[in-house]
Amino acid sequence: MKKIILVFLLSAFSIVSFAGGGWNKKKGTGYFKLSQYAIIADQYFNPEGRLTEVSPRISFYNTAFYGEYGLTDRITSELYFPFFSRSVLNSLKRRNGEVVEGDRVSSLGDTNVSFKYGIDQEGSTVVSVKLTLGIPLGNASGGETGTLQTGDGEFNQMISIDVGHSFYPAPFYANASVGLNNRTKGFSEEFRYSIEAGLTLKKFVLIGRITSVHSFFNADTSDNASQGVFGNNIEYMSLMPELVYKIKENCGITAAVGTAFSGKQVLANPSYELGFFFEL
């Protein structure tokens, strides 16, 4: 590959998780989470959607802060800040004994700043609209070879709508989201959607989530032809189960696994995330 584009299933646009969705935070309340994410990949969905091997292996580690805070009862601010991202291309020993040295890069990661407006926050069904700004703080051409990334180098904007429903008094909720992601620097725009459901069992919350990304295939490939077009026209559908354990009423831990069962130009191995959250 001319350029190794790392696209992960626990991306910044799928961190709704136990927080957020269609529900806004009340003024002065918040949800804050510190998480550690990791993926070690030796499989990849190629541009035709076929599963192929990656050699040498690619590893990615992301330590991030995520927060939601109610500015008013209708407006919630959100921040996703990966303050340490590390991408590693493992060394490779060939059959003839030759060792191909690996490569690595560490930096900040691409950051998302969002503002969510609650259109309807009354009753069991809620609706909200959100603007997300993707700030390219990551390294788009890192390592000694310039092929490793902790970000895509482009500023994007996404508009999304969430609809959530609580089945109270049953301990069950569901949420659906659709969004349009406008990307710059010659990257294709994207249509994204997700469906999520959660069940509370005393101190545990069981969450299941399906996320999908579809490209409009409208990239201006001439803008990044020198680096290949591996960052454009990415598509996938992923399943992400998550377990939340509440240590106390306002804090707990989370564990999630993400895996793609179809995709194009995306790593195919499972990703893992552990987190600790605190609520105001």
Coordinates of C-alpha atoms in Angstrom, one line a residue:
M1 CA 0.0 0.0 0.0
K2 CA 1.2 3.5 -0.7
K3 CA -0.5 4.6 2.4
I4 CA -1.9 2.7 5.3
I5 CA -5.3 4.1 6.3
L6 CA -6.5 2.9 9.6
V7 CA -10.2 2.9 9.9
F8 CA -11.6 1.6 13.2
L9 CA -15.0 0.3 14.2
L10 CA -15.0 2.3 17.4
S11 CA -14.6 5.5 15.6
A12 CA -15.4 8.9 17.0
F13 CA -18.8 8.8 15.3
S14 CA -19.9 5.6 17.1
I15 CA -19.1 6.5 20.7
V16 CA -22.7 7.2 21.6
S17 CA -22.6 4.1 23.8
F18 CA -24.3 4.2 27.2
A19 CA -24.4 8.0 27.0
G20 CA -26.1 10.3 24.6
G21 CA -28.3 9.1 21.8
G22 CA -31.5 11.1 21.4
W23 CA -31.5 12.2 25.0
N24 CA -30.0 15.6 25.9
K25 CA -28.2 16.3 29.2
K26 CA -30.1 18.7 31.6
K27 CA -28.4 22.0 32.3
G28 CA -25.4 21.5 34.5
T29 CA -25.3 17.7 34.3
G30 CA -22.7 15.7 32.4
Y31 CA -21.3 12.3 31.4
F32 CA -17.5 11.9 31.2
K33 CA -15.5 8.8 30.1
L34 CA -11.9 7.8 29.9
S35 CA -11.3 4.9 27.6
Q36 CA -8.6 2.7 26.1
Y37 CA -9.1 1.2 22.7
A38 CA -7.0 -1.4 20.8
I39 CA -6.9 -3.3 17.6
I40 CA -4.3 -5.7 16.2
A41 CA -5.1 -6.6 12.6
D42 CA -3.9 -9.1 10.1
Q43 CA -7.1 -9.1 8.0
Y44 CA -8.5 -6.3 5.8
F45 CA -11.6 -5.8 3.6
N46 CA -10.1 -4.7 0.2
P47 CA -11.8 -2.2 -2.1
E48 CA -13.9 -4.9 -3.7
G49 CA -15.1 -6.1 -0.2
R50 CA -13.1 -9.3 -0.2
L51 CA -11.3 -10.4 2.9
T52 CA -7.5 -10.4 2.5
E53 CA -4.5 -10.8 4.7
V54 CA -2.4 -7.9 6.0
S55 CA 1.3 -8.5 6.4
P56 CA 3.0 -7.4 8.6
R57 CA 0.3 -6.8 11.2
I58 CA -1.0 -3.4 12.0
S59 CA -1.7 -2.3 15.6
F60 CA -3.5 0.8 16.8
Y61 CA -4.0 2.1 20.4
N62 CA -6.1 5.0 21.4
T63 CA -6.5 6.6 24.8
A64 CA -9.3 9.1 24.8
F65 CA -11.6 11.4 26.8
Y66 CA -15.2 11.7 25.9
G67 CA -17.6 14.2 27.6
E68 CA -21.1 15.5 27.4
Y69 CA -22.3 18.6 29.3
G70 CA -25.7 20.2 29.4
L71 CA -25.3 23.9 28.5
T72 CA -29.0 24.3 28.7
D73 CA -31.9 21.8 29.0
R74 CA -32.0 21.8 25.2
I75 CA -28.4 22.2 24.1
T76 CA -25.7 19.6 25.0
S77 CA -22.0 20.0 24.1
E78 CA -19.8 17.0 23.4
L79 CA -16.1 16.4 23.1
Y80 CA -14.2 13.4 21.9
F81 CA -10.4 13.9 22.4
P82 CA -7.9 11.1 21.8
F83 CA -5.0 12.6 23.7
F84 CA -2.7 9.6 22.9
S85 CA -2.9 7.7 19.7
R86 CA -0.3 5.1 18.6
S87 CA -0.1 3.3 15.2
V88 CA 2.3 0.5 14.8
L89 CA 3.4 -1.5 11.8
N90 CA 5.0 -4.7 13.2
S91 CA 8.3 -6.0 12.1
L92 CA 8.3 -9.0 9.7
K93 CA 10.7 -12.0 9.5
R94 CA 10.7 -13.6 6.1
R95 CA 11.3 -17.3 5.4
N96 CA 14.8 -16.6 4.2
G97 CA 15.7 -15.0 7.6
E98 CA 15.5 -11.4 6.4
V99 CA 13.9 -9.1 8.9
V100 CA 11.8 -6.2 7.7
E101 CA 11.9 -3.5 10.4
G102 CA 8.6 -2.1 11.6
D103 CA 7.4 1.4 12.0
R104 CA 5.4 3.5 14.5
V105 CA 4.0 6.9 15.2
S106 CA 2.5 8.4 18.4
S107 CA 0.5 11.7 18.5
L108 CA -2.8 13.3 19.3
G109 CA -5.7 11.8 17.4
D110 CA -8.5 13.5 15.4
T111 CA -10.9 15.2 17.7
N112 CA -14.7 15.7 17.5
V113 CA -16.6 18.7 18.9
S114 CA -20.3 18.4 18.8
F115 CA -23.4 20.4 19.7
K116 CA -26.8 18.6 20.1
Y117 CA -30.2 20.3 20.2
G118 CA -33.1 18.6 21.7
I119 CA -36.1 19.0 19.3
D120 CA -38.4 17.0 21.6
Q121 CA -37.3 15.9 25.0
E122 CA -40.7 15.2 26.6
G123 CA -42.3 11.8 27.0
S124 CA -41.0 8.3 26.2
T125 CA -39.8 9.2 22.7
V126 CA -37.2 11.9 22.2
V127 CA -35.7 13.5 19.1
S128 CA -32.4 15.5 18.8
V129 CA -30.2 16.9 16.0
K130 CA -26.5 17.2 16.2
L131 CA -23.7 19.0 14.5
T132 CA -20.2 17.3 14.7
L133 CA -17.0 19.0 13.7
G134 CA -14.0 16.7 13.0
I135 CA -10.8 18.5 13.8
P136 CA -7.7 17.0 12.2
L137 CA -5.3 16.9 15.2
G138 CA -3.9 13.5 14.3
N139 CA -0.9 12.7 12.1
A140 CA -1.9 11.9 8.5
S141 CA 1.6 10.7 7.4
G142 CA 3.6 9.5 10.4
G143 CA 6.5 7.2 11.0
E144 CA 9.8 7.0 9.2
T145 CA 8.1 5.8 6.0
G146 CA 5.3 8.4 6.3
T147 CA 2.7 5.7 5.8
L148 CA 1.2 5.4 9.3
Q149 CA -1.7 7.5 10.5
T150 CA -3.4 8.7 13.7
G151 CA -5.8 10.9 11.7
D152 CA -6.9 11.5 8.1
G153 CA -5.8 15.1 7.8
E154 CA -9.2 16.5 6.8
F155 CA -11.8 18.7 8.4
N156 CA -15.2 17.2 8.3
Q157 CA -18.7 18.2 9.4
M158 CA -21.6 15.8 10.1
I159 CA -25.3 16.5 10.7
S160 CA -27.2 13.7 12.4
I161 CA -30.6 13.0 13.8
D162 CA -31.3 10.7 16.8
V163 CA -34.6 9.2 17.8
G164 CA -34.7 7.4 21.2
H165 CA -37.5 5.6 23.0
S166 CA -37.7 4.4 26.6
F167 CA -39.9 1.4 27.3
Y168 CA -40.2 2.4 31.0
P169 CA -41.3 0.8 33.3
A170 CA -39.6 -2.0 31.4
P171 CA -35.8 -1.6 31.8
F172 CA -35.2 -1.3 28.0
Y173 CA -34.5 1.5 25.5
A174 CA -33.8 1.8 21.8
N175 CA -32.1 4.5 19.7
A176 CA -31.7 5.1 16.0
S177 CA -29.5 7.6 14.3
V178 CA -28.9 8.8 10.7
G179 CA -26.3 11.3 9.5
L180 CA -24.5 12.9 6.6
N181 CA -20.8 13.4 6.8
N182 CA -19.2 16.1 4.6
R183 CA -15.5 15.4 4.2
T184 CA -12.9 17.8 2.7
K185 CA -9.6 17.4 0.8
G186 CA -11.1 15.2 -1.9
F187 CA -12.6 12.6 0.4
S188 CA -16.0 11.2 -0.5
E189 CA -19.1 12.2 1.6
E190 CA -20.7 9.5 3.6
F191 CA -24.1 8.4 4.8
R192 CA -24.1 6.9 8.3
Y193 CA -26.7 5.1 10.4
S194 CA -26.8 3.1 13.6
I195 CA -29.4 1.2 15.6
E196 CA -28.9 0.6 19.3
A197 CA -30.8 -1.2 22.1
G198 CA -30.0 -1.5 25.8
L199 CA -31.3 -3.6 28.7
T200 CA -30.7 -2.7 32.4
L201 CA -30.3 -5.6 34.8
K202 CA -29.7 -4.2 38.3
K203 CA -26.1 -2.8 38.1
F204 CA -25.5 -4.1 34.6
V205 CA -26.5 -2.6 31.2
L206 CA -26.3 -4.8 28.2
I207 CA -26.0 -2.9 24.9
G208 CA -26.1 -4.0 21.3
R209 CA -25.3 -1.7 18.4
I210 CA -25.2 -2.0 14.6
T211 CA -23.4 0.8 12.7
S212 CA -23.1 1.3 9.0
V213 CA -21.2 3.7 6.7
H214 CA -21.9 4.1 3.0
S215 CA -19.8 6.2 0.6
F216 CA -21.3 8.6 -2.0
F217 CA -18.2 7.8 -4.2
N218 CA -17.9 11.4 -5.1
A219 CA -14.2 11.8 -4.2
D220 CA -11.9 14.1 -6.1
T221 CA -9.1 11.5 -6.2
S222 CA -6.7 13.9 -7.9
D223 CA -6.3 15.7 -4.6
N224 CA -4.7 12.7 -2.9
A225 CA -3.5 10.6 -5.9
S226 CA 0.1 10.8 -4.7
Q227 CA -0.9 8.9 -1.5
G228 CA -3.3 6.5 -3.1
V229 CA -7.1 6.5 -2.6
F230 CA -7.2 4.1 0.3
G231 CA -8.9 6.7 2.6
N232 CA -11.7 7.3 0.2
N233 CA -14.9 5.3 -0.4
I234 CA -14.7 3.4 2.9
E235 CA -17.8 1.3 3.7
Y236 CA -18.6 -1.1 6.5
M237 CA -21.3 -2.6 8.6
S238 CA -20.3 -3.5 12.2
L239 CA -21.8 -5.2 15.3
M240 CA -20.7 -3.8 18.7
P241 CA -21.9 -5.5 21.9
E242 CA -21.1 -3.5 25.1
L243 CA -21.4 -4.2 28.8
V244 CA -21.8 -1.5 31.4
Y245 CA -21.3 -2.1 35.1
K246 CA -22.4 0.6 37.6
I247 CA -20.0 0.7 40.6
K248 CA -22.2 3.4 42.1
E249 CA -25.2 5.3 40.8
N250 CA -23.0 7.9 39.1
C251 CA -19.9 5.9 37.9
G252 CA -18.9 2.6 36.4
I253 CA -16.9 0.7 33.9
T254 CA -17.6 -0.3 30.3
A255 CA -16.3 -3.0 28.0
A256 CA -17.0 -3.2 24.3
V257 CA -16.0 -5.3 21.3
G258 CA -16.4 -4.1 17.7
T259 CA -16.3 -6.3 14.6
A260 CA -17.2 -5.8 10.9
F261 CA -19.1 -8.5 9.1
S262 CA -18.8 -6.6 5.8
G263 CA -16.7 -3.7 4.5
K264 CA -14.5 -2.0 1.9
Q265 CA -11.0 -0.6 2.8
V266 CA -11.4 -1.3 6.5
L267 CA -9.6 -3.6 9.0
A268 CA -11.5 -6.7 9.6
N269 CA -10.2 -7.9 13.0
P270 CA -12.2 -7.3 16.3
S271 CA -11.4 -4.1 18.2
Y272 CA -11.6 -3.8 22.0
E273 CA -12.4 -0.9 24.4
L274 CA -12.4 -0.6 28.2
G275 CA -13.6 2.6 29.9
F276 CA -14.4 4.3 33.1
F277 CA -17.3 6.8 33.3
F278 CA -18.5 9.4 35.7
E279 CA -21.8 11.3 35.7
L280 CA -22.7 14.7 37.2

